Short mmCIF file of C-alpha atoms in Angstrom, two decimals:
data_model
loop_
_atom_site.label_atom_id
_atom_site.label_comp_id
_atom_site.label_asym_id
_atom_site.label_seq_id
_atom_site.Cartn_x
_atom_site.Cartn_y
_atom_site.Cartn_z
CA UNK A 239 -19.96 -2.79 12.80
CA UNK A 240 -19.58 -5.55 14.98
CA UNK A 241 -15.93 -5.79 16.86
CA UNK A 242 -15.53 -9.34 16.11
CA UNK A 243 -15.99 -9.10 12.28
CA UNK A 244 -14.18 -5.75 11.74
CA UNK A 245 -10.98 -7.01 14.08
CA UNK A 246 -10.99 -10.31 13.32
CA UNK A 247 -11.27 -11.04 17.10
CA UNK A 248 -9.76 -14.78 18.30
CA UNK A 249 -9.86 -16.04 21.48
CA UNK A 250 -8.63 -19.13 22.86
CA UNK A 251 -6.71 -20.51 26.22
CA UNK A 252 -8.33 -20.41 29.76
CA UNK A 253 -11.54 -18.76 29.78
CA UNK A 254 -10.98 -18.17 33.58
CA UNK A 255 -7.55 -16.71 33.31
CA UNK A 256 -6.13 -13.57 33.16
CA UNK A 257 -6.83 -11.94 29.62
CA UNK A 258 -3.73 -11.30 27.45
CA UNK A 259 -4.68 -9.23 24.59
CA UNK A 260 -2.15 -9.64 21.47
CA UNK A 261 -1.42 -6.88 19.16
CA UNK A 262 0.63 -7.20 16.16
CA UNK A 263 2.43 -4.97 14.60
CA UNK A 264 2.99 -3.52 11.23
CA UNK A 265 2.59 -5.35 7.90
CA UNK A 266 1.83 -8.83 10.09
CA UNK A 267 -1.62 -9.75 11.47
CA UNK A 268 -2.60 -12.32 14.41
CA UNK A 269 -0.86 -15.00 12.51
CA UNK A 270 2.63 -13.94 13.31
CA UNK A 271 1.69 -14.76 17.44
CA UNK A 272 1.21 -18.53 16.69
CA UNK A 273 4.45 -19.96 18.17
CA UNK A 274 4.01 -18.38 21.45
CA UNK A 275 0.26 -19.03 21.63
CA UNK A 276 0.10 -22.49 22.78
CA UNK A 277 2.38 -21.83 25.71
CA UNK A 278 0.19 -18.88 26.84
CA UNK A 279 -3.18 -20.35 26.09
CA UNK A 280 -2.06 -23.15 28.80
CA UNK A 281 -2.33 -20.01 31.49
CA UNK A 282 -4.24 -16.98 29.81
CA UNK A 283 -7.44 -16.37 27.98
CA UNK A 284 -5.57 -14.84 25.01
CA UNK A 285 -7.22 -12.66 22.68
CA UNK A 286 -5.97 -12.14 19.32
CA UNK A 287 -7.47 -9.69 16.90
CA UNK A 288 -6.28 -7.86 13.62
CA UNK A 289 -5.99 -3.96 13.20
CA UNK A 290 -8.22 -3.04 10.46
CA UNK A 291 -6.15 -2.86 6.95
CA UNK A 292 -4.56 -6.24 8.01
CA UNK A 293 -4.84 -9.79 8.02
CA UNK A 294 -8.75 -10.37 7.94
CA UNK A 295 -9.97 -7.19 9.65
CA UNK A 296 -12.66 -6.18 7.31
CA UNK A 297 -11.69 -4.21 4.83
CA UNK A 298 -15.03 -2.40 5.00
CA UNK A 299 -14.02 -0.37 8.22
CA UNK A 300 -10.62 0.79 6.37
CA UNK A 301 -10.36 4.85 6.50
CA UNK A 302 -7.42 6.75 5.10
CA UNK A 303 -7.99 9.88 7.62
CA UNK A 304 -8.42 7.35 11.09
CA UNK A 305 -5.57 5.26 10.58
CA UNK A 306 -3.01 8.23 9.77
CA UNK A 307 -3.08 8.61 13.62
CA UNK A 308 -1.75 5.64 16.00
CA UNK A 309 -5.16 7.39 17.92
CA UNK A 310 -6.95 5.53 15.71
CA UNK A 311 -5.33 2.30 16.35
CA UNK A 312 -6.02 2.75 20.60
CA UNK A 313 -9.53 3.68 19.63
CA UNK A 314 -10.18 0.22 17.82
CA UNK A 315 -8.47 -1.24 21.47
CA UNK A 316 -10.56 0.33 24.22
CA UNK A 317 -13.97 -0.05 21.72
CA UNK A 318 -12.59 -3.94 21.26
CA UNK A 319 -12.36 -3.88 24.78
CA UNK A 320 -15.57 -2.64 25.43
CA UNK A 321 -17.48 -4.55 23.66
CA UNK A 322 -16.32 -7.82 24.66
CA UNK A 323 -16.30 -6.46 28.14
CA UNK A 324 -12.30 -7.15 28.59
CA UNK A 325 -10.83 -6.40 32.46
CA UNK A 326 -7.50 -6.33 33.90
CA UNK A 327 -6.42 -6.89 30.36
CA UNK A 328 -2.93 -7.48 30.17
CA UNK A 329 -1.75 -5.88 26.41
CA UNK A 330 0.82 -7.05 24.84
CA UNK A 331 1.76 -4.86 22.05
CA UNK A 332 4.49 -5.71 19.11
CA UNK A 333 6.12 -2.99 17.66
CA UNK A 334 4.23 -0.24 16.74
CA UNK A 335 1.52 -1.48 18.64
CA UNK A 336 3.51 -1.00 21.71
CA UNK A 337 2.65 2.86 21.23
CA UNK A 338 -0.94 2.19 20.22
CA UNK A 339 -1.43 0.11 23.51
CA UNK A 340 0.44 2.87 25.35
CA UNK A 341 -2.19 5.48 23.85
CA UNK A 342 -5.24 2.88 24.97
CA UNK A 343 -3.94 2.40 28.63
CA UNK A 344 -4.01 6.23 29.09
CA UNK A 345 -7.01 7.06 27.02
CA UNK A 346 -8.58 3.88 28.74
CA UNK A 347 -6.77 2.80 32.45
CA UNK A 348 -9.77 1.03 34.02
CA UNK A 349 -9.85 -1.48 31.27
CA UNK A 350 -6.07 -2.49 31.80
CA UNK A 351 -4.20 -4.06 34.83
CA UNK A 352 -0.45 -4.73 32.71
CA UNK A 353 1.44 -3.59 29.42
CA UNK A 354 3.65 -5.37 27.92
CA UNK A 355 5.96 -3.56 25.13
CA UNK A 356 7.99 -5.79 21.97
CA UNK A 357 10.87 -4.42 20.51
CA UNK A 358 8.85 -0.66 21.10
CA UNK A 359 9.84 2.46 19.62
CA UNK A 360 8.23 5.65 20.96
CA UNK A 361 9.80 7.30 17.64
CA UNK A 362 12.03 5.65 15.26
CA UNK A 363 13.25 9.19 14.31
CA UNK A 364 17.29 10.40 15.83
CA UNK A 365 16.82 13.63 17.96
CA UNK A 366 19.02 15.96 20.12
CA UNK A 367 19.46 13.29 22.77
CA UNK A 368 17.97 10.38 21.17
CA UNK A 369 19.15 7.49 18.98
CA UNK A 370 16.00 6.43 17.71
CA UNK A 371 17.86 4.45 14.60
CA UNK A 372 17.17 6.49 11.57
CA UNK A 373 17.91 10.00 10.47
CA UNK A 374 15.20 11.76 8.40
CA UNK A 375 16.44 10.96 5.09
CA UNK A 376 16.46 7.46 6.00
CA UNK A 377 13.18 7.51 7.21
CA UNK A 378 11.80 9.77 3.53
CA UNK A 379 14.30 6.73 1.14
CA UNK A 380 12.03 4.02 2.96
CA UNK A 381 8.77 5.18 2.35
CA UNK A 382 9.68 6.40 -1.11
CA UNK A 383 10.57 3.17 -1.84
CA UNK A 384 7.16 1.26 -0.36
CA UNK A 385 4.77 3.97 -2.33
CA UNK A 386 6.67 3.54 -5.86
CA UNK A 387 7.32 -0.34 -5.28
CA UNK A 388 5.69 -2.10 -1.93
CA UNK A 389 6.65 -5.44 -2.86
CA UNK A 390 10.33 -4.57 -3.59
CA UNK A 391 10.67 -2.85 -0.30
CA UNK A 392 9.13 -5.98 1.53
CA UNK A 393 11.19 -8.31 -0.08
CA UNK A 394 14.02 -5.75 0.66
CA UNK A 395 13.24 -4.86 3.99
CA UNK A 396 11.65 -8.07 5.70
CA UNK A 397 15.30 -9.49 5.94
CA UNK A 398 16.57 -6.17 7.66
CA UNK A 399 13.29 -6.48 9.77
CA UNK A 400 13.69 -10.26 10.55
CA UNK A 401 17.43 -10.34 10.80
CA UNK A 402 18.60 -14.35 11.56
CA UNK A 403 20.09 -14.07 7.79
CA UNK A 404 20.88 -18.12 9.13
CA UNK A 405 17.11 -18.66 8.95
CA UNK A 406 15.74 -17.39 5.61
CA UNK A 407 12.62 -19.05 6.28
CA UNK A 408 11.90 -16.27 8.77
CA UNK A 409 12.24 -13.61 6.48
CA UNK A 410 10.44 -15.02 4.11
CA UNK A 411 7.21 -15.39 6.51
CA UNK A 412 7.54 -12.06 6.93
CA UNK A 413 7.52 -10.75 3.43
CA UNK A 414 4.36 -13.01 2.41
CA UNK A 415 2.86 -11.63 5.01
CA UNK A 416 3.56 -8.05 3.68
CA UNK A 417 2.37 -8.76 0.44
CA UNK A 418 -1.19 -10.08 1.51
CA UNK A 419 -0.87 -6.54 3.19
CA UNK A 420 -3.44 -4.06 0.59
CA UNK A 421 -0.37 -1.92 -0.58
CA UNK A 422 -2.73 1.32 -0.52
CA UNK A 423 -3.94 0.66 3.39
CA UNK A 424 -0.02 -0.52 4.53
CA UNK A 425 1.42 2.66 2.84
CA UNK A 426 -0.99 5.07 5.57
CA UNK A 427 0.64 2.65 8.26
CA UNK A 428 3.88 2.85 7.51
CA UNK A 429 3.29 6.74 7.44
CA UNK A 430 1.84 6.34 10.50
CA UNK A 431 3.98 4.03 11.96
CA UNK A 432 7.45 5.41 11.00
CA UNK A 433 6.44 9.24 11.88
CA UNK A 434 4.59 9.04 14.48
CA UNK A 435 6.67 10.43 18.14
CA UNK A 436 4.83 9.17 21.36
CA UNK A 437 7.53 10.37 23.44
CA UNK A 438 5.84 12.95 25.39
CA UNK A 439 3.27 9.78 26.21
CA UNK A 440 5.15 7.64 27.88
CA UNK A 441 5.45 9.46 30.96
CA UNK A 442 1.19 9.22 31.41
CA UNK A 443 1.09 5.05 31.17
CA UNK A 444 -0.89 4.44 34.19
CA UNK A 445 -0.35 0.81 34.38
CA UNK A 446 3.00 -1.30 35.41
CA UNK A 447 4.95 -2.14 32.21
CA UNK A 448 7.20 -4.23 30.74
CA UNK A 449 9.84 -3.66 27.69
CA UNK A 450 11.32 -6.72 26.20
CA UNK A 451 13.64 -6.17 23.49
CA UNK A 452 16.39 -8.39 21.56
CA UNK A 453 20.22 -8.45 21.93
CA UNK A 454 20.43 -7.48 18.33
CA UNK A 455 17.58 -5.43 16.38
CA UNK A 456 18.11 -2.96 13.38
CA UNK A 457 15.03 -1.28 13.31
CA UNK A 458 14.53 -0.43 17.62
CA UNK A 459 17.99 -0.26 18.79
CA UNK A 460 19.41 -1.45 22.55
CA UNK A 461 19.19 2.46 23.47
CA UNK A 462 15.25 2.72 22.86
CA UNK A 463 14.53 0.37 25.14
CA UNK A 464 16.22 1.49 27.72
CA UNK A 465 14.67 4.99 27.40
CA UNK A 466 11.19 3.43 27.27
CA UNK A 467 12.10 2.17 30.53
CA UNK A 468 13.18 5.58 32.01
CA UNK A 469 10.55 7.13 30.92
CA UNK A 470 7.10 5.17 31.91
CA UNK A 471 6.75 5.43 35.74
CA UNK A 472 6.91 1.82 36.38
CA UNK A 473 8.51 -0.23 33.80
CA UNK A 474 10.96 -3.00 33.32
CA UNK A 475 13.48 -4.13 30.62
CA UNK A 476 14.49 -7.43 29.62
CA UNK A 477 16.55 -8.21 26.91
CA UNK A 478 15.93 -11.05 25.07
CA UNK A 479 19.48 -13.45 23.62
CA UNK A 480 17.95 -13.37 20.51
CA UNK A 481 18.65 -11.60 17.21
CA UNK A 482 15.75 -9.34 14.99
CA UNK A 483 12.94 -7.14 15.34
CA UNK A 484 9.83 -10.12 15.79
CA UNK A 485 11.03 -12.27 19.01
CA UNK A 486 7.87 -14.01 18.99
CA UNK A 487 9.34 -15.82 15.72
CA UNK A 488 12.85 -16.14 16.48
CA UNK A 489 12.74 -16.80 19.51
CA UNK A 490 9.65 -17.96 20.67
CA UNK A 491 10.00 -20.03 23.94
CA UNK A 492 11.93 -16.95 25.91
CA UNK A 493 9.29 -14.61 24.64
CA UNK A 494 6.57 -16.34 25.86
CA UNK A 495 8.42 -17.01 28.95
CA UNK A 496 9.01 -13.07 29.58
CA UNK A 497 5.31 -12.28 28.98
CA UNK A 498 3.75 -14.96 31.10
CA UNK A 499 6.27 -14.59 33.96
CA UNK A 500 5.32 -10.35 34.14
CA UNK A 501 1.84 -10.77 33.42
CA UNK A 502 1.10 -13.33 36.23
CA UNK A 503 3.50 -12.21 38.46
CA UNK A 504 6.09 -9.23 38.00
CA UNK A 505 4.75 -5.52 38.60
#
């Protein structure tokens, strides 16, 4: 199957600039990168794509076993990169695509120069020594409540998600874009997303990395980011005055900002 088709590939912005590859994260698809687009395209050839069970990946390449791994995920990024022949690709990964992109830049280091990391979470599960957010019963209540109603929990939890309860209009982007989500296909994502511990990876990035994260998030808490940063070899944190788990919405001018300033310059 062709990369373009099944991922929904987009590119646009300076064809002779450094590449920026977008990855969204879950529930969303390349649509939810629009507002900081424009001020990246005027610097970077930016390549936007969709995972495959979102947006318009096609459906076709959807498999229940592949995408219960975030190994999956990378795989679709290095063969994406591949085949479009991608270098000194800076990835810019939202969410739970931060991990994915962390998985493609080891599995894949000669393809990548950067990595950028938005509002990441290595594993969104509290351990002995780490505040990931959520204790396991709060993890099992939220995916019992997207298998027996999806569209319930994303009108429920796209507010939570969003946060800026001052801006409704946010939240609401976010839970149409859950709903166009194929409620069988985001139910193995959330699985995947929400269980998935890349702790143990973050030590192998072989690229410099940046976290950005927001003053105020309730689903990757200040603490996270900080221990993404202690724990890739060369990383930096910035935190972003903003509120909610999707910067690139709320506050789109300082997220662009961060990305473009790291990716063209900061190591």
């Amino acid at each position: 199957m062709d990369v373009r088709s099944r991922n929904n590939v987009v590119v646009t912005g300076e064809s002779g600039g450094p590449v920026l590859l977008l990855a969204h994260g879950f529930g969303c698809d390349q649509n939810l990168w629009r507002l900081v687009v424009p001020a990246l395209a005027r610097r970077f050839r930016v390549v936007l794509f969709d995972h495959v069970g979102s947006g318009r990946a096609d459906p076709a390449a959807w498999d229940a076993r592949r995408y219960s791994s975030l190994d999956g995920y990378a795989e679709d990024v290095v063969t994406l990169c591949r085949e479009l022949d991608l270098r000194d690709v800076v990835f810019v990964g939202h969410s739970v695509s931060a991990m994915i992109g962390v998985l493609a830049t080891i599995a894949a280091p000669e393809r990548f120069a950067k990595l950028v990391l938005l509002t990441p979470s290595p594993s969104y599960l509290d351990d002995e020594g780490y505040r990931g957010g959520f204790s396991r019963a709060d993890i099992e209540e939220l995916l019992d409540s997207l298998d027996s109603n999806y569209l319930g929990w994303s009108a429920t939890m796209a507010p939570v998600i969003m946060g800026n309860p001052d801006r409704p209009e946010l939240a609401e982007e976010l839970t149409n874009s859950f709903c166009r989500t194929d409620p069988a296909m985001a139910k193995v994502f959330a699985r995947t997303t929400f269980l998935s511990d890349n702790r143990d990876d973050l030590p192998k990035v072989p690229v410099p990395s940046l976290v950005i994260e927001c003053a105020h998030d309730a689903i990757a808490p200040r603490e996270v980011g900080a221990y993404v940063r202690d724990h890739i070899p060369d990383c930096r944190l910035v935190t972003l005055d903003a509120i909610g788990h999707c910067p690139q919405l709320s506050a789109p001018g300082p997220t662009a900002e961060a990305i473009a300033e790291f990716a063209a310059n900061g190591s």
